[in-house]
Structures are given as structure tokens and as C-alpha cells.
Short mmCIF file of C-alpha atoms in Angstrom, two decimals:
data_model
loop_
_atom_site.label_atom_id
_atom_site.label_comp_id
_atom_site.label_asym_id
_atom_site.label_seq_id
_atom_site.Cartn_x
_atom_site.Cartn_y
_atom_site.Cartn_z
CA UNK A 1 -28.63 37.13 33.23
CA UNK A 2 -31.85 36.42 35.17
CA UNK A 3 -33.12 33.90 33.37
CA UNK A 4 -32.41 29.89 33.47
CA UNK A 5 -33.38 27.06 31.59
CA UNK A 6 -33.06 23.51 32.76
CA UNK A 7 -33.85 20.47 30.69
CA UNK A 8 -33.35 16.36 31.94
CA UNK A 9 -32.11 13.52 29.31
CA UNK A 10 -32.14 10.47 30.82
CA UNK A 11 -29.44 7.92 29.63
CA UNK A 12 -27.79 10.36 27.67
CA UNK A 13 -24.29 9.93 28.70
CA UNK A 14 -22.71 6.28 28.25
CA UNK A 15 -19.64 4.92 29.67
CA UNK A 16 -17.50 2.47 27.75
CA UNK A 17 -14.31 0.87 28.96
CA UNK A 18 -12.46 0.51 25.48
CA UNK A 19 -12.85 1.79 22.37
CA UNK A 20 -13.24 -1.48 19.89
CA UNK A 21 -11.04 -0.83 17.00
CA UNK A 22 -7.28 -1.82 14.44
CA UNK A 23 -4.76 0.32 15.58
CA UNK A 24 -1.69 1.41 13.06
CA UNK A 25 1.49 3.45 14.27
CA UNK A 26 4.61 4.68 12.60
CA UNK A 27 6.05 2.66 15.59
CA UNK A 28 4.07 -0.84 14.64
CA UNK A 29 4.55 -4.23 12.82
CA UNK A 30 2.32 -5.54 10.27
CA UNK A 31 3.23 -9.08 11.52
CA UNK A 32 1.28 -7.72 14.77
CA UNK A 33 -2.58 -8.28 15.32
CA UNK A 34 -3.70 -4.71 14.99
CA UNK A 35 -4.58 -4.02 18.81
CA UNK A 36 -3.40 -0.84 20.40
CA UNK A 37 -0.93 -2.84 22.40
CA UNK A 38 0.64 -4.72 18.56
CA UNK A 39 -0.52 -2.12 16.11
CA UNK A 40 0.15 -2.24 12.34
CA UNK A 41 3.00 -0.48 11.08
CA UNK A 42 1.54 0.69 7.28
CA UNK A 43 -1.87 2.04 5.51
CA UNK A 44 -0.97 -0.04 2.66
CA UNK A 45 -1.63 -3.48 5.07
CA UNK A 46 -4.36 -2.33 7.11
CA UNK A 47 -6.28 -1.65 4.21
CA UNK A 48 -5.95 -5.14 3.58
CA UNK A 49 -7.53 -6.40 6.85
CA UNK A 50 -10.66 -4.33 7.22
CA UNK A 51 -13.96 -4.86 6.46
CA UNK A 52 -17.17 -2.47 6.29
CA UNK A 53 -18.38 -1.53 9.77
CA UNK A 54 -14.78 -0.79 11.03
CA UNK A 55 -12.28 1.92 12.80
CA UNK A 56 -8.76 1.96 11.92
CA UNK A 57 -7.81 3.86 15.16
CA UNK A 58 -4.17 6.40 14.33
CA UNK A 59 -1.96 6.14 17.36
CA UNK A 60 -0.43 9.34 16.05
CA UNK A 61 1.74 10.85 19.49
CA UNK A 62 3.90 7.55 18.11
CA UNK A 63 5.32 9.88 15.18
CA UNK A 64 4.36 11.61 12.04
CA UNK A 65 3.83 9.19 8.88
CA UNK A 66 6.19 10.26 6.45
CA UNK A 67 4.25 10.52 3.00
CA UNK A 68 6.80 11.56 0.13
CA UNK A 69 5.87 9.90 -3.01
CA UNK A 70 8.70 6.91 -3.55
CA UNK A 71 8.82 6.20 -0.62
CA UNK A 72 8.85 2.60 -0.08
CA UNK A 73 7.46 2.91 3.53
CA UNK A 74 4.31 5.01 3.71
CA UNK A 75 4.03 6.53 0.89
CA UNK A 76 1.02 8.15 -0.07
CA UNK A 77 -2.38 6.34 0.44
CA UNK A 78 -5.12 5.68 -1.93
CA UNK A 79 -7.49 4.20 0.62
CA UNK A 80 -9.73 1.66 -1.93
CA UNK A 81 -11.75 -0.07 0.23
CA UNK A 82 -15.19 0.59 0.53
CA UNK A 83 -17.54 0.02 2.91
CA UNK A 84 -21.24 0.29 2.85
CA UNK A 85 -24.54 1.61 3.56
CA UNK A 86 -24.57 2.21 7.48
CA UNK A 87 -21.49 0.67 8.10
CA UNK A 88 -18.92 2.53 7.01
CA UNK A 89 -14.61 2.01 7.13
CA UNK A 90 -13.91 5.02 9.37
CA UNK A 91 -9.93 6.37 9.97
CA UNK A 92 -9.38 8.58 12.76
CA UNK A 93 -6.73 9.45 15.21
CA UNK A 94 -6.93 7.53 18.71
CA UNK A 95 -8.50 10.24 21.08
CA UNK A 96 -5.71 12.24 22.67
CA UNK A 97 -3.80 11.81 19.85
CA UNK A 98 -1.97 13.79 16.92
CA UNK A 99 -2.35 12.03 13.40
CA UNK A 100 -0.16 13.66 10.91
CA UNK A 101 1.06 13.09 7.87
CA UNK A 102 4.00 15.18 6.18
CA UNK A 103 5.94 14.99 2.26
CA UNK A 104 9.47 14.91 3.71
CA UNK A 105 9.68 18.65 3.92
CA UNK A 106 7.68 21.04 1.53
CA UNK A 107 9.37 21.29 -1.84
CA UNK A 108 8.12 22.76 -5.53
CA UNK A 109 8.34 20.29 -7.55
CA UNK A 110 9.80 21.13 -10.85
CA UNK A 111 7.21 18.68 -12.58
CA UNK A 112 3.88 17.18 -11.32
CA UNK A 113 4.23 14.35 -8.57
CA UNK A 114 2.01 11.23 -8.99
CA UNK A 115 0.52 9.42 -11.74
CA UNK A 116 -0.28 10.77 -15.22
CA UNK A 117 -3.67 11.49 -14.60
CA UNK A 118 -5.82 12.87 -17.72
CA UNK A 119 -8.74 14.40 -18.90
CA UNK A 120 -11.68 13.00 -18.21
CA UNK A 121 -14.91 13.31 -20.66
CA UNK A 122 -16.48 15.76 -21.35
CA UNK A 123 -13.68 17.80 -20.25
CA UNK A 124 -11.45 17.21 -22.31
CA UNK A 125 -9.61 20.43 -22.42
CA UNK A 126 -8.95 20.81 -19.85
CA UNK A 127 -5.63 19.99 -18.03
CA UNK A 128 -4.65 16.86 -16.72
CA UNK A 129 -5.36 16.20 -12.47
CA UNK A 130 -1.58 14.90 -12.39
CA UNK A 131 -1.08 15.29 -8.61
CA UNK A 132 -1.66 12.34 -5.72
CA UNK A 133 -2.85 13.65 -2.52
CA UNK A 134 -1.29 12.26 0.55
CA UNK A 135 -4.06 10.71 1.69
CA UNK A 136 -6.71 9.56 -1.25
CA UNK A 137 -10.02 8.26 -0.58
CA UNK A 138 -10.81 6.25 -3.61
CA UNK A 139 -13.79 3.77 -2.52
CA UNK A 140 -17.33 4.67 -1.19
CA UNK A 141 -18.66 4.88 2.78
CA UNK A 142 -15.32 6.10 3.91
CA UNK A 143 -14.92 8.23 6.57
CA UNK A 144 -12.08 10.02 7.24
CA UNK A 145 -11.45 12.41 10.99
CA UNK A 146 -8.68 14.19 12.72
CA UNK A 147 -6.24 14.18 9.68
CA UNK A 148 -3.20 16.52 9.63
CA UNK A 149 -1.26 17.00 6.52
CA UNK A 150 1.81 19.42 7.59
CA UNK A 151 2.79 19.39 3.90
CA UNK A 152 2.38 17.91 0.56
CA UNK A 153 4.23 17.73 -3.02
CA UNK A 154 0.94 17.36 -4.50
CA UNK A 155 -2.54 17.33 -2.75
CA UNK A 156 -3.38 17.63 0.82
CA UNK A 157 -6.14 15.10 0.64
CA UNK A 158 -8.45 13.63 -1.73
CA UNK A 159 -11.24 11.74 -2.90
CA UNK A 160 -11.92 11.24 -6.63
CA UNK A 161 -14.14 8.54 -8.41
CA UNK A 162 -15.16 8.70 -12.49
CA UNK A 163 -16.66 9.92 -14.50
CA UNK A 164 -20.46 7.32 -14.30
CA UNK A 165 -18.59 5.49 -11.82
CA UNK A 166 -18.99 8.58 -8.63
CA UNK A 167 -17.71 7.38 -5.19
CA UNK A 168 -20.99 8.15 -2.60
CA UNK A 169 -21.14 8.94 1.02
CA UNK A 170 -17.55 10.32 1.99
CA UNK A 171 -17.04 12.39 4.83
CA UNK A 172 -14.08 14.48 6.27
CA UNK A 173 -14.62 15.67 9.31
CA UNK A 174 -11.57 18.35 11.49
CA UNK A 175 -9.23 18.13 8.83
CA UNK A 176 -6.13 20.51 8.38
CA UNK A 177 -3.31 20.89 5.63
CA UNK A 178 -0.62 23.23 5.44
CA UNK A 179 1.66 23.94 2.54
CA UNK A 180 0.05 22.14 -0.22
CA UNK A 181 1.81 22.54 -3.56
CA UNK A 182 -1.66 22.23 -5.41
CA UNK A 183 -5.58 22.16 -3.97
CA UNK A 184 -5.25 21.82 0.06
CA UNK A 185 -8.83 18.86 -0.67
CA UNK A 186 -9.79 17.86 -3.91
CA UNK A 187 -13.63 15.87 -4.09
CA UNK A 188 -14.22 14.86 -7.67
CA UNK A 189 -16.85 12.43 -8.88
CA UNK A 190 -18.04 11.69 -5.22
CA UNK A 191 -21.91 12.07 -4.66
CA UNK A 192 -23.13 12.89 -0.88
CA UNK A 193 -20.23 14.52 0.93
CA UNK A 194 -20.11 16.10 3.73
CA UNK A 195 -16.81 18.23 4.90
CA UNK A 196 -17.42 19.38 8.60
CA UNK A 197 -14.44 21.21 10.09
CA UNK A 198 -11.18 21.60 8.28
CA UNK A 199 -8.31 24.27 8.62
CA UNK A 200 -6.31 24.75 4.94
CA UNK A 201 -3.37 27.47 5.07
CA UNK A 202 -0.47 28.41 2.96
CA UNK A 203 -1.25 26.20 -0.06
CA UNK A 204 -1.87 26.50 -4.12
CA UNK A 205 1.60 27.30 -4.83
CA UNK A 206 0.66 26.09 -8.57
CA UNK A 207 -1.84 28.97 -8.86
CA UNK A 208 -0.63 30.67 -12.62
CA UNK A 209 0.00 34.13 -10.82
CA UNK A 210 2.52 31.91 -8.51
CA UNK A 211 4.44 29.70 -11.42
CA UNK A 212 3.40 28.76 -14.74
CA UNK A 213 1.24 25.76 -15.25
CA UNK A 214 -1.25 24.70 -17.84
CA UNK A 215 -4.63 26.74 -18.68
CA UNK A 216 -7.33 25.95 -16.42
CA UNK A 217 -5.00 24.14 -13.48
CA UNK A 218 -6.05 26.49 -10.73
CA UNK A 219 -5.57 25.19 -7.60
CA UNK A 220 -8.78 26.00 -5.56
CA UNK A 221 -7.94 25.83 -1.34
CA UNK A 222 -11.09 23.32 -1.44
CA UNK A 223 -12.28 22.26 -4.96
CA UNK A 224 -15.83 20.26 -5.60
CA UNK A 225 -16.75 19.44 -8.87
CA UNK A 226 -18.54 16.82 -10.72
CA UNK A 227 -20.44 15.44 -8.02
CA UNK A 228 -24.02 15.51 -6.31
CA UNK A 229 -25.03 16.96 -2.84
CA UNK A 230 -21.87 18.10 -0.85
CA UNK A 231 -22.08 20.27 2.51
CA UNK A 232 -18.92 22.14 3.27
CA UNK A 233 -19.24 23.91 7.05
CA UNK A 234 -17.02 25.38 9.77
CA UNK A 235 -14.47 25.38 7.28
CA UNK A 236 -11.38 28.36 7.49
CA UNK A 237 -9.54 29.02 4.19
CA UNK A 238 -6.39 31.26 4.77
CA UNK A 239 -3.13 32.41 3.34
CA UNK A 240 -3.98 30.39 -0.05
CA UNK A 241 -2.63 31.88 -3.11
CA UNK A 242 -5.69 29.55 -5.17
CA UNK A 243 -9.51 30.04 -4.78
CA UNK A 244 -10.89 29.73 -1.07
CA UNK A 245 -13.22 27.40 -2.73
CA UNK A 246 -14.48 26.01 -6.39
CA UNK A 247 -17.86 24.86 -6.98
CA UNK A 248 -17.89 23.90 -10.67
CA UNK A 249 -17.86 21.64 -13.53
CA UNK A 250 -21.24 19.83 -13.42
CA UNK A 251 -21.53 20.02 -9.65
CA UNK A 252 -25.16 19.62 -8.73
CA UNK A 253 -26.02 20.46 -4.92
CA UNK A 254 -23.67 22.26 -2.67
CA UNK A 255 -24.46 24.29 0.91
CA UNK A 256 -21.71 26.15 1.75
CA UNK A 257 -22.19 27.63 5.11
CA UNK A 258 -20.51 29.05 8.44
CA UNK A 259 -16.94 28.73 6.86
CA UNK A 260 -14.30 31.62 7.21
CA UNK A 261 -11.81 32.65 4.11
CA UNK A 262 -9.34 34.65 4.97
CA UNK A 263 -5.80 36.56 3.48
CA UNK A 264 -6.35 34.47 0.12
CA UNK A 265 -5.38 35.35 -3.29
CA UNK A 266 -8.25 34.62 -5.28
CA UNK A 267 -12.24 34.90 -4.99
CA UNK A 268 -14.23 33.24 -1.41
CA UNK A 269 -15.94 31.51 -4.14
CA UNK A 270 -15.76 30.59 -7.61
CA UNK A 271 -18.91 29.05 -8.96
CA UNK A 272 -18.90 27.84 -12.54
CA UNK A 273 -20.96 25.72 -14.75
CA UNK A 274 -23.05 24.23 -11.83
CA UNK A 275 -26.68 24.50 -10.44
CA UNK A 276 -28.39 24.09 -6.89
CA UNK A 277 -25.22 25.54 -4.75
CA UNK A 278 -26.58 27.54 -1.56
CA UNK A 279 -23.87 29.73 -0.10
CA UNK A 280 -24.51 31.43 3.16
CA UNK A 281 -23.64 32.77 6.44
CA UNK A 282 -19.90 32.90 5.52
CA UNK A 283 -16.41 35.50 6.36
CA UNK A 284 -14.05 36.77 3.66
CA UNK A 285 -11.70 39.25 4.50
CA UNK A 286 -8.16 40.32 4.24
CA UNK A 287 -5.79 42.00 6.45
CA UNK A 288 -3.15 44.57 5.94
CA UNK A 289 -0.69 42.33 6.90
CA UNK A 290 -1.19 39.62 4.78
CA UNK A 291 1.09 38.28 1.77
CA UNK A 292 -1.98 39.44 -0.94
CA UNK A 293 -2.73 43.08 0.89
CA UNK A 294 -1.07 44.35 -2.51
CA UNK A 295 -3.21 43.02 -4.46
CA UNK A 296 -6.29 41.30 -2.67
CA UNK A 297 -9.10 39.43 -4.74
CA UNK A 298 -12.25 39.60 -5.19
CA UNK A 299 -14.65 38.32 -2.82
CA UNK A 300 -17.47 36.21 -4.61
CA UNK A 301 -17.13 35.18 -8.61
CA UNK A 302 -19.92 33.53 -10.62
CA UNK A 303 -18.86 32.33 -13.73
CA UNK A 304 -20.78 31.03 -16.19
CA UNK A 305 -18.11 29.68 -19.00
CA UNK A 306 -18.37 28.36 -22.48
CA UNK A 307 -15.36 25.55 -22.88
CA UNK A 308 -16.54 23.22 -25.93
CA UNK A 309 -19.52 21.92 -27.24
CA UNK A 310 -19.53 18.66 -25.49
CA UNK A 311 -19.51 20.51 -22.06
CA UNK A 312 -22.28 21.26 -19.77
CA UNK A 313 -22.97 24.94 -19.56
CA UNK A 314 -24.92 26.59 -16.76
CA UNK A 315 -24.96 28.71 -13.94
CA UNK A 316 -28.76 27.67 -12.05
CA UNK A 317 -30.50 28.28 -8.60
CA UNK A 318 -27.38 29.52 -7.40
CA UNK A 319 -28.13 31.92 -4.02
CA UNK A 320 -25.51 33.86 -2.30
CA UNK A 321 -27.05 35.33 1.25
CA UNK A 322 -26.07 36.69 4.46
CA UNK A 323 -22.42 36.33 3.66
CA UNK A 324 -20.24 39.39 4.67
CA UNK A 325 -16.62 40.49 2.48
CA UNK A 326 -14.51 42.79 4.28
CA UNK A 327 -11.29 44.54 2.71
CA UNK A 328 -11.01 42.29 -0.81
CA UNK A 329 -10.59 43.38 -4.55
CA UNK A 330 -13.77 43.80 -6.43
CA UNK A 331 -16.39 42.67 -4.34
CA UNK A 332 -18.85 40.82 -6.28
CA UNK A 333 -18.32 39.52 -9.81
CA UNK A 334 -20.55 37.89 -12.27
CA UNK A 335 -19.18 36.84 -15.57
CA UNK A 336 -19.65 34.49 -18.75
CA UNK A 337 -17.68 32.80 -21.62
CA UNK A 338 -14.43 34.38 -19.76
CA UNK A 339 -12.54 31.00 -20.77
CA UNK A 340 -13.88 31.28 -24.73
CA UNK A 341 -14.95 34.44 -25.51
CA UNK A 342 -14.21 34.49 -29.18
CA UNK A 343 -16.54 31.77 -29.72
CA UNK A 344 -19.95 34.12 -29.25
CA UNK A 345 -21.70 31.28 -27.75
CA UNK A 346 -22.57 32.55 -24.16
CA UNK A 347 -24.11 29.60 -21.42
CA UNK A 348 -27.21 30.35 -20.14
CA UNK A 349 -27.49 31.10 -16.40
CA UNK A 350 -30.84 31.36 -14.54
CA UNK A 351 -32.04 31.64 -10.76
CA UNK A 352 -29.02 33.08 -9.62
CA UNK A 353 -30.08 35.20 -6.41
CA UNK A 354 -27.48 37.73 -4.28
CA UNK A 355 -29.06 39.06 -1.51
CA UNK A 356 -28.70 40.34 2.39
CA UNK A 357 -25.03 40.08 1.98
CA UNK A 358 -22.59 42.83 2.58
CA UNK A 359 -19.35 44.46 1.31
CA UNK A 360 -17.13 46.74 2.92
CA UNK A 361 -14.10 48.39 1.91
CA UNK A 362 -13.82 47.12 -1.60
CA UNK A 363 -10.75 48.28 -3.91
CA UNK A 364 -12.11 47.50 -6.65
CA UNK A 365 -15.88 48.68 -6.59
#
């Protein structure tokens, strides 16, 4: 209290008139020119009209987007348009305003919603990705901000490239989703992400202790996998009856860090068949009051598994630190070959390091 510190930047604060920008609104026409006064009217159009370098400016106090898949008027968006290196497409809500997106009222669907999906090589086990997210991110040097999903049939967002064709450079930055039927955000394929600021609640409804669904279709709050170099921070994870977050199948590079998981059903993190993930400095805990307080999770699983011969198998330079777990399951877990057992083949897993971290009030040991 006695002490100050002063410090002088000169020019550090500029004043701009108007924000340069497209503008789209639920209350817009896509015969307009895409100012803020005549703003476009659907996702689907304004796609179609900008190039690399640009902001696509939500006027979202106008009224929520209505995303339930068939809908002939925005429906859910796969956002395909790339832009690229240093100028990238950027969607974010005008400042002062609300953008949200919604599925028409949160339903379970009795079957998956979107397109047929499928396997992808060398996973081919595994169960098909059959669900659209509301909003998709499907091209490179995309930049998405200030996104509210208030429910989704499927996915809260996404972004998903191939398997030797990875989307690069894709950034979500103070996203939220509530009542997701299946992963809150889903980043597949996609090399340098970065996820900065995002509230998930209430989602994975999918999750196999919830409703029956195929082996291997857990529904991870945030799931990365099969991608390089992705920094999730000043995340929170809560009320989520799937993982608070997956790092796995071939995912190489992943800082996890200053992100809070809370009242969840399953593990803070899973980590599976991946190497160079750094998770630090984060919050699990559950509270009596929550849905799970019967039966709370554990609080960090590494899991090395064996699923076929023509997968990847590792667990490497994987370091858990200064994270704390308060009032979960089990506490710490480390497993192998869970998924094939019978087979006697175990993965290897090396450099794995779990220190500085603590545990209190464990059920489970």
C-alpha cells in the first residue's frame, strides 16, 4: 500500500471514428451492400463476398440466428473460406453487441443430426463424427470472437480439416455454448490453434453413461485431436456430463493452462495417444450441489491405448504441474490398452512427468 509505480507510453491509445467492416443481421437483406446501416441477412451469402484481410461484423442485439439443421434460413454454417497468412477472415459480434446462435430449442435427437460423417484413416474403428456444429470453421486463417451458442442438436462449434489436408491458424477467442447434445468445440485436423476464453456448460448429453451411443463416441466438453500446436487458456468447463477436455489421437503440441473445470462428469483431462501436451496452472473441482456429487470423476486420466495396428500409439513428454483437484473421484489415473486389453500389445509411453500439483478430498484414493 505504500508503494507506486508509474510508467509513460506515448501513442498508445488511438482513436478511430468507425470500425471498417460487412455487417450481417437476422434483421438484414442480402440484396443490401453489407454496411451497418444495409447489412446482410445470411452466413451462407456473406461468405460469398469476403475476401482475406476482412471482418464480418454480427449486429447481434438485432436477434438470435436461429441454427436448426433444415432450416432453409440460417441453418448451420460451415464457414469455407479461407483467408491467409496475416490477413485473416475474422467474425465477431459488433462491440456492444450479443451474437448468438440457438437450434430452435434444445432437443435429443433420437438419431445423429448432420451429415454421415465417417472414419477417417487410421482410425478406422472408431465411430463415425456424424454431428454438424452450429457454427463450423472449415477453411484456414479464420478467426472466430464473441460467439454464443445457447443450444445445439449436434456441436456447439467446430473446426475440422483431414486427414494430410489440416486446416492451420484458427482461433476462437470468448466463446460460450450451452446445452450441446455432443462436444460443446470440436478442433480436428487443424494445426496452430489457439482457444482464448470460452465458457461450455450443460453439454455431452451423448456421453454412454447418459444414453447409448457407439464405442468410443465420448463427447469431450472441448476435444483436440489430430492436430499440431493448440493453446487452450482461460477456459471454464462446467456441468458437462463428457470429459472437461480430450487431448488425443495423434495430437502433437498442446498447453493447457489457467482454465477452470468444474461439476463435470468425467476426468479435467483425458490425454491419450499424443505427445508434447503441457498442462498447468489449472481448477477441477466439484461441489455438493452439483448433478455428478453422486458420483464425481476423476480428476486427471492419462491413457495410453492400444486400438489397431495401423494406429499411432504413445503417451510422450506429457507434464502435468501446478494444477490443483478438489472434491473429484479418483484423483489421478494413469492407464494403458484400456480400449484392447485382450490383445497383450501395450503402447509405449515415455516422459510423462506429474509434479507440484495437488489433490484434496478424493473419493476414490
Amino acid at each position: 500500500g505504500a508503494v507506486s509505480n508509474t510508467h509513460l507510453k506515448s501513442a498508445y491509445v488511438s482513436v478511430v471514428t468507425a470500425l471498417t467492416g460487412k455487417f450481417i443481421s437476422v434483421l438484414g437483406n442480402n440484396a443490401n451492400a453489407g454496411t451497418q446501416a444495409a447489412p446482410w441477412r445470411t452466413f451462407g451469402y456473406a461468405k460469398t463476398q469476403l475476401a482475406p484481410g476482412d471482418t464480418l461484423y454480427v449486429l447481434g442485439n438485432d436477434g438470435i440466428f436461429n441454427s436448426v439443421h433444415g432450416n432453409p434460413n440460417n441453418e448451420w454454417v460451415d464457414w469455407n473460406v479461407p483467408g491467409t497468412v496475416g490477413n485473416p477472415i475474422t467474425i465477431k459480434a459488433y462491440p456492444g453487441h450479443d451474437w448468438r446462435m440457438d437450434s430452435d430449442n434444445f432437443t435429443f435427437p433420437d438419431t445423429a443430426v448432420g451429415s454421415a460423417g465417417g472414419s477417417f484413416p487410421p482410425y478406422g474403428n472408431k465411430a463415425p463424427s456424424n454431428f454438424h456444429g452450429i457454427f463450423e470453421v472449415t477453411a484456414s486463417y479464420v478467426t472466430v470472437q464473441d460467439l454464443r451458442v445457447l443450444s445445439s442438436q449436434g456441436i456447439g462449434i467446430k473446426a475440422e480439416g483431414l486427414p494430410g489436408t489440416h486446416l492451420t491458424d484458427v482461433n476462437f477467442y470468448n466463446v460460450y455454448t450451452n446445452k450441446t447434445y455432443k462436444n460443446a468445440i470440436r478442433i480436428q485436423y487443424v494445426d496452430n490453434v489457439i482457444l482464448d476464453g470460452g465458457d461450455f456448460s450443460e453439454g455431452g448429453y451423448d456421453a454412454p453413461w447418459e444414453r447409448p451411443v457407439t464405442t468410443l463416441n465420448h463427447p469431450g466438453c472441448v476435444s483436440v485431436k489430430n492436430g499440431v500446436t493448440a493453446i487452450v487458456t482461460n477456459m471454464k468447463s462446467h456441468n458437462h456430463w463428457g470429459e472437461g477436455i480430450i487431448v488425443g489421437d495423434n495430437q502433437n503440441g498442446c498447453v493447457v493452462h489457467h482454465c477452470e473445470f468444474y461439476d463435470c462428469m468425467s476426468p479435467l483431462l483425458y490425454a491419450n495417444n499424443c505427445e508434447n501436451v503441457d498442462f498447468h496452472h489449472n481448477l477441477r473441482y466439484g461441489s455438493d450441489a452439483s448433478t455428478f456429487y453422486a458420483d464425481p470423476s476423476l480428476g486427471i486420466y492419462l491413457n495410453c491405448e492400444y486400438l489397431s495396428p495401423a494406429d499411432i500409439n504413445r503417451l510422450t513428454n506429457i507434464r502435468v504441474w501446478n494444477n490443483l483437484v478438489v472434491k473429484t473421484g479418483t484423483s489421478f489415473r494413469l492407464g494403458a490398452g484400456e480400449i484392447n486389453p485382450g490383445t497383450g500389445l501395450y503402447p509405449p509411453s515415455s516422459g510423462i512427468e506429474v509434479y507440484n500439483n495437488s489433490f484434496f478430498e478424493a473419493r476414490g484414493g
